[in-house]
């Protein structure tokens, strides 16, 4: 592991310029793993003011040195019009301008979905590795890669739109691939789950929603998205989860713009405190 000062070159920019992704893709099966090389760009999907808070001291170790690996996932099938993509990408771009030595693995589930679980997958998942046939090894290959990738990350940044009060099927398929007995969770006794993801990992989730599902609103009880994500990742051992919701996107232009402004402000704050 390479170590560096928390603020590389005392980087505290007055203006944080957006970046675009120069992606190098390695395909395996139906899944795609992408690493990011972030390069400056003049394209500005929307402006972001100078951070009102510098990044916190939370990440500082005894020696004030650390490097982090982030797994960044987008689940929207939309491209540039996707609000969840815009938010998650903007966060990564801004984060990298403060922490240029941090590394990012990127997975685009919206455009490169992973396969759904099938009968061979189930047989392989519950068969001891040393007893798997070549056919079962192949059936579980994508899942093994996704689990290894998930466990290798220190932090997670996800962009997930709300579909029918929950997550898109592409993200549900991903969850089904990584929630693996004796890989990412186990049982201490019947009914008591224990996550196998090492403690201390953080997750930041950006959502895009047509309506308003905040506590106290008429539609609050229809929000199965946030509770589901908290529950399933909690089973794996990740409980430090922050949500930034862009809501009211289909409730008129004024409500839409105000919600986007609120989400951007929360994003800006998260860069300084996450």
Coordinates of C-alpha atoms in Angstrom, one line a residue:
X1 CA 0.0 0.0 0.0
X2 CA 1.3 3.5 -0.9
X3 CA 0.8 6.2 1.6
X4 CA 0.6 10.0 1.1
X5 CA -0.3 13.1 3.0
X6 CA -4.0 13.6 3.5
X7 CA -4.1 16.7 1.3
X8 CA -1.8 15.8 -1.6
X9 CA 0.3 18.9 -2.5
X10 CA -2.0 20.8 -0.1
X11 CA -4.7 20.6 -2.7
X12 CA -7.5 22.9 -1.6
X13 CA -8.9 24.3 -4.9
X14 CA -11.1 27.4 -5.0
X15 CA -13.0 25.8 -7.9
X16 CA -13.5 22.1 -8.5
X17 CA -13.6 21.4 -12.2
X18 CA -15.7 18.5 -13.4
X19 CA -14.0 15.5 -15.0
X20 CA -15.0 12.9 -17.6
X21 CA -14.2 9.3 -17.4
X22 CA -11.5 7.7 -19.5
X23 CA -12.5 4.1 -19.0
X24 CA -10.5 1.0 -19.6
X25 CA -12.8 -2.0 -19.7
X26 CA -12.1 -5.7 -19.2
X27 CA -15.0 -7.9 -20.1
X28 CA -15.8 -11.2 -18.4
X29 CA -19.0 -13.1 -19.1
X30 CA -21.9 -10.7 -19.1
X31 CA -20.2 -8.4 -16.5
X32 CA -17.8 -5.5 -17.0
X33 CA -15.2 -4.2 -14.7
X34 CA -13.9 -0.7 -15.4
X35 CA -11.1 1.3 -13.9
X36 CA -11.2 5.1 -14.1
X37 CA -8.6 7.6 -15.1
X38 CA -10.2 10.9 -14.3
X39 CA -9.1 13.7 -16.7
X40 CA -10.1 17.4 -16.7
X41 CA -13.0 18.4 -18.9
X42 CA -14.8 21.6 -19.8
X43 CA -18.2 19.9 -19.7
X44 CA -20.3 21.1 -16.7
X45 CA -23.5 19.2 -16.2
X46 CA -24.3 21.7 -13.5
X47 CA -22.2 24.0 -11.3
X48 CA -20.9 23.1 -7.9
X49 CA -19.9 25.9 -5.6
X50 CA -16.7 25.9 -3.7
X51 CA -16.9 23.5 -0.8
X52 CA -18.0 25.3 2.4
X53 CA -16.3 22.5 4.4
X54 CA -12.8 21.0 3.8
X55 CA -12.7 17.2 4.1
X56 CA -12.9 16.1 7.6
X57 CA -10.1 14.6 9.7
X58 CA -12.0 11.3 10.0
X59 CA -9.7 9.5 7.6
X60 CA -6.5 10.5 9.4
X61 CA -4.5 7.7 10.9
X62 CA -1.9 8.0 13.6
X63 CA 0.5 9.1 10.9
X64 CA -2.0 11.3 9.1
X65 CA -1.6 9.1 6.0
X66 CA -4.0 6.8 4.2
X67 CA -5.2 5.6 0.8
X68 CA -8.7 4.4 0.0
X69 CA -10.2 2.2 -2.7
X70 CA -13.8 3.1 -3.8
X71 CA -16.3 0.9 -5.7
X72 CA -18.5 3.1 -7.8
X73 CA -21.7 1.7 -9.3
X74 CA -24.4 3.2 -11.5
X75 CA -27.7 1.4 -12.0
X76 CA -29.6 3.7 -14.3
X77 CA -30.2 2.6 -17.9
X78 CA -30.1 6.3 -18.8
X79 CA -27.0 8.1 -19.9
X80 CA -26.3 11.8 -19.4
X81 CA -29.9 12.4 -18.5
X82 CA -29.7 10.2 -15.4
X83 CA -29.8 12.3 -12.2
X84 CA -28.4 9.4 -10.1
X85 CA -25.5 9.1 -12.5
X86 CA -24.9 12.9 -12.5
X87 CA -24.8 12.9 -8.7
X88 CA -22.6 9.8 -8.1
X89 CA -20.2 10.9 -10.9
X90 CA -20.0 14.4 -9.6
X91 CA -19.2 13.1 -6.1
X92 CA -16.4 10.9 -7.4
X93 CA -14.9 13.7 -9.5
X94 CA -14.9 16.1 -6.6
X95 CA -13.6 13.5 -4.2
X96 CA -10.7 12.7 -6.5
X97 CA -9.7 16.3 -6.7
X98 CA -9.1 16.2 -2.9
X99 CA -7.7 12.6 -2.8
X100 CA -6.0 12.1 -6.2
X101 CA -4.2 8.9 -5.0
X102 CA -7.4 7.2 -4.0
X103 CA -8.4 4.5 -6.5
X104 CA -11.8 3.8 -8.0
X105 CA -13.3 0.7 -9.7
X106 CA -16.4 1.5 -11.8
X107 CA -19.3 -0.8 -12.7
X108 CA -22.1 0.3 -15.0
X109 CA -25.0 -2.0 -14.2
X110 CA -27.5 0.1 -16.2
X111 CA -25.6 -0.5 -19.5
X112 CA -23.8 -3.7 -18.6
X113 CA -26.1 -5.8 -16.4
X114 CA -25.0 -8.9 -14.6
X115 CA -26.8 -12.2 -15.1
X116 CA -29.7 -13.2 -12.9
X117 CA -29.3 -16.1 -10.5
X118 CA -30.3 -19.5 -12.1
X119 CA -30.4 -23.1 -11.0
X120 CA -26.8 -23.8 -11.8
X121 CA -25.7 -20.8 -9.8
X122 CA -27.6 -22.0 -6.7
X123 CA -26.1 -25.5 -7.0
X124 CA -22.6 -23.9 -7.3
X125 CA -23.1 -21.4 -4.4
X126 CA -24.0 -24.2 -2.0
X127 CA -21.5 -26.7 -3.1
X128 CA -18.0 -26.7 -1.5
X129 CA -15.5 -25.1 -3.9
X130 CA -13.3 -28.2 -4.0
X131 CA -16.3 -30.3 -5.1
X132 CA -17.6 -28.1 -7.9
X133 CA -17.6 -29.5 -11.4
X134 CA -16.2 -27.4 -14.3
X135 CA -19.8 -26.6 -15.2
X136 CA -20.5 -25.3 -11.6
X137 CA -17.2 -23.3 -11.6
X138 CA -18.3 -21.5 -14.7
X139 CA -21.8 -21.0 -13.3
X140 CA -20.4 -19.1 -10.3
X141 CA -17.5 -17.3 -12.0
X142 CA -19.2 -13.9 -12.5
X143 CA -20.4 -14.0 -8.9
X144 CA -17.0 -14.8 -7.5
X145 CA -15.5 -11.9 -9.5
X146 CA -18.2 -9.5 -8.2
X147 CA -17.8 -10.7 -4.6
X148 CA -14.0 -10.3 -4.8
X149 CA -14.4 -6.8 -6.2
X150 CA -17.0 -5.9 -3.5
X151 CA -14.8 -7.1 -0.7
X152 CA -11.7 -5.4 -2.1
X153 CA -13.3 -1.9 -1.7
X154 CA -12.9 0.3 1.4
X155 CA -15.9 2.4 0.5
X156 CA -18.9 2.3 -1.9
X157 CA -20.6 5.1 -4.0
X158 CA -23.8 4.0 -5.7
X159 CA -26.2 5.8 -8.0
X160 CA -29.6 4.1 -7.9
X161 CA -32.9 5.4 -9.3
X162 CA -36.1 4.4 -7.7
X163 CA -38.2 2.0 -9.9
X164 CA -41.7 1.1 -8.6
X165 CA -40.8 2.1 -5.0
X166 CA -37.6 0.0 -5.0
X167 CA -34.3 -0.6 -6.9
X168 CA -34.1 -1.4 -10.6
X169 CA -33.9 -5.1 -11.5
X170 CA -30.3 -4.6 -12.7
X171 CA -29.3 -3.7 -9.2
X172 CA -31.3 -6.4 -7.6
X173 CA -29.5 -8.9 -9.9
X174 CA -26.2 -7.5 -8.6
X175 CA -27.3 -7.9 -5.0
X176 CA -28.3 -11.5 -5.6
X177 CA -24.8 -12.2 -7.1
X178 CA -22.9 -10.7 -4.1
X179 CA -25.1 -11.9 -1.2
X180 CA -23.4 -15.2 -0.8
X181 CA -23.4 -17.6 2.2
X182 CA -19.9 -18.0 3.7
X183 CA -18.6 -15.3 1.3
X184 CA -20.3 -12.1 2.4
X185 CA -22.5 -13.4 5.3
X186 CA -23.1 -16.4 7.5
X187 CA -25.3 -17.5 10.4
X188 CA -24.3 -17.5 14.0
X189 CA -27.4 -19.5 14.7
X190 CA -30.7 -19.9 12.8
X191 CA -32.2 -16.5 12.1
X192 CA -29.1 -14.5 13.3
X193 CA -27.1 -13.1 10.4
X194 CA -23.5 -12.1 10.7
X195 CA -21.8 -10.1 7.9
X196 CA -18.4 -11.2 6.6
X197 CA -17.5 -7.8 5.1
X198 CA -14.8 -6.3 7.3
X199 CA -16.0 -3.6 9.8
X200 CA -15.5 0.1 9.2
X201 CA -16.6 0.3 5.6
X202 CA -18.8 3.2 4.4
X203 CA -21.5 3.4 1.7
X204 CA -22.9 6.5 0.1
X205 CA -26.0 6.1 -2.1
X206 CA -27.5 8.7 -4.4
X207 CA -31.1 8.1 -5.5
X208 CA -33.4 9.7 -8.0
X209 CA -37.2 9.7 -7.4
X210 CA -40.1 11.1 -9.2
X211 CA -42.2 11.7 -6.1
X212 CA -41.6 12.6 -2.5
X213 CA -41.0 9.8 0.0
X214 CA -39.5 11.6 2.9
X215 CA -40.8 10.8 6.4
X216 CA -44.1 12.5 7.1
X217 CA -45.1 12.7 3.4
X218 CA -48.2 10.8 2.1
X219 CA -46.0 8.5 0.1
X220 CA -43.5 7.7 2.8
X221 CA -44.8 4.2 3.4
X222 CA -44.1 3.4 -0.3
X223 CA -40.4 3.8 0.1
X224 CA -39.1 0.2 -0.1
X225 CA -35.8 1.4 -1.6
X226 CA -33.9 2.8 1.3
X227 CA -35.1 0.3 3.9
X228 CA -34.3 -2.6 1.6
X229 CA -30.8 -1.3 0.9
X230 CA -30.1 -0.7 4.6
X231 CA -31.3 -4.2 5.5
X232 CA -29.5 -6.2 2.8
X233 CA -26.1 -4.4 3.2
X234 CA -26.6 -4.6 7.0
X235 CA -26.8 -8.4 6.6
X236 CA -23.3 -8.2 5.0
X237 CA -22.0 -6.1 7.8
X238 CA -22.2 -2.5 6.3
X239 CA -24.3 -0.3 8.6
X240 CA -22.6 3.1 8.0
X241 CA -24.8 4.1 5.0
X242 CA -25.6 7.6 3.9
X243 CA -28.4 8.4 1.5
X244 CA -28.8 11.5 -0.6
X245 CA -32.2 11.6 -2.3
X246 CA -33.1 13.7 -5.4
X247 CA -36.9 13.7 -5.0
X248 CA -39.9 15.4 -6.6
X249 CA -38.3 15.1 -10.0
X250 CA -41.7 14.7 -11.7
X251 CA -43.7 17.2 -9.6
X252 CA -43.1 20.3 -11.6
X253 CA -40.1 22.4 -12.6
X254 CA -39.9 24.4 -9.4
X255 CA -40.0 21.4 -7.1
X256 CA -37.5 19.6 -9.3
X257 CA -35.0 22.4 -9.3
X258 CA -35.3 22.9 -5.6
X259 CA -34.8 19.2 -4.9
X260 CA -31.7 19.1 -7.2
X261 CA -30.3 22.1 -5.4
X262 CA -30.8 20.4 -2.1
X263 CA -29.1 17.1 -3.4
X264 CA -26.2 19.1 -4.7
X265 CA -25.8 20.9 -1.4
X266 CA -25.8 17.5 0.5
X267 CA -23.3 16.1 -2.0
X268 CA -21.0 19.1 -1.4
X269 CA -21.3 18.6 2.3
X270 CA -20.6 14.9 2.0
X271 CA -17.3 15.5 0.3
X272 CA -16.2 17.3 3.4
X273 CA -17.6 14.9 6.0
X274 CA -17.8 11.4 4.5

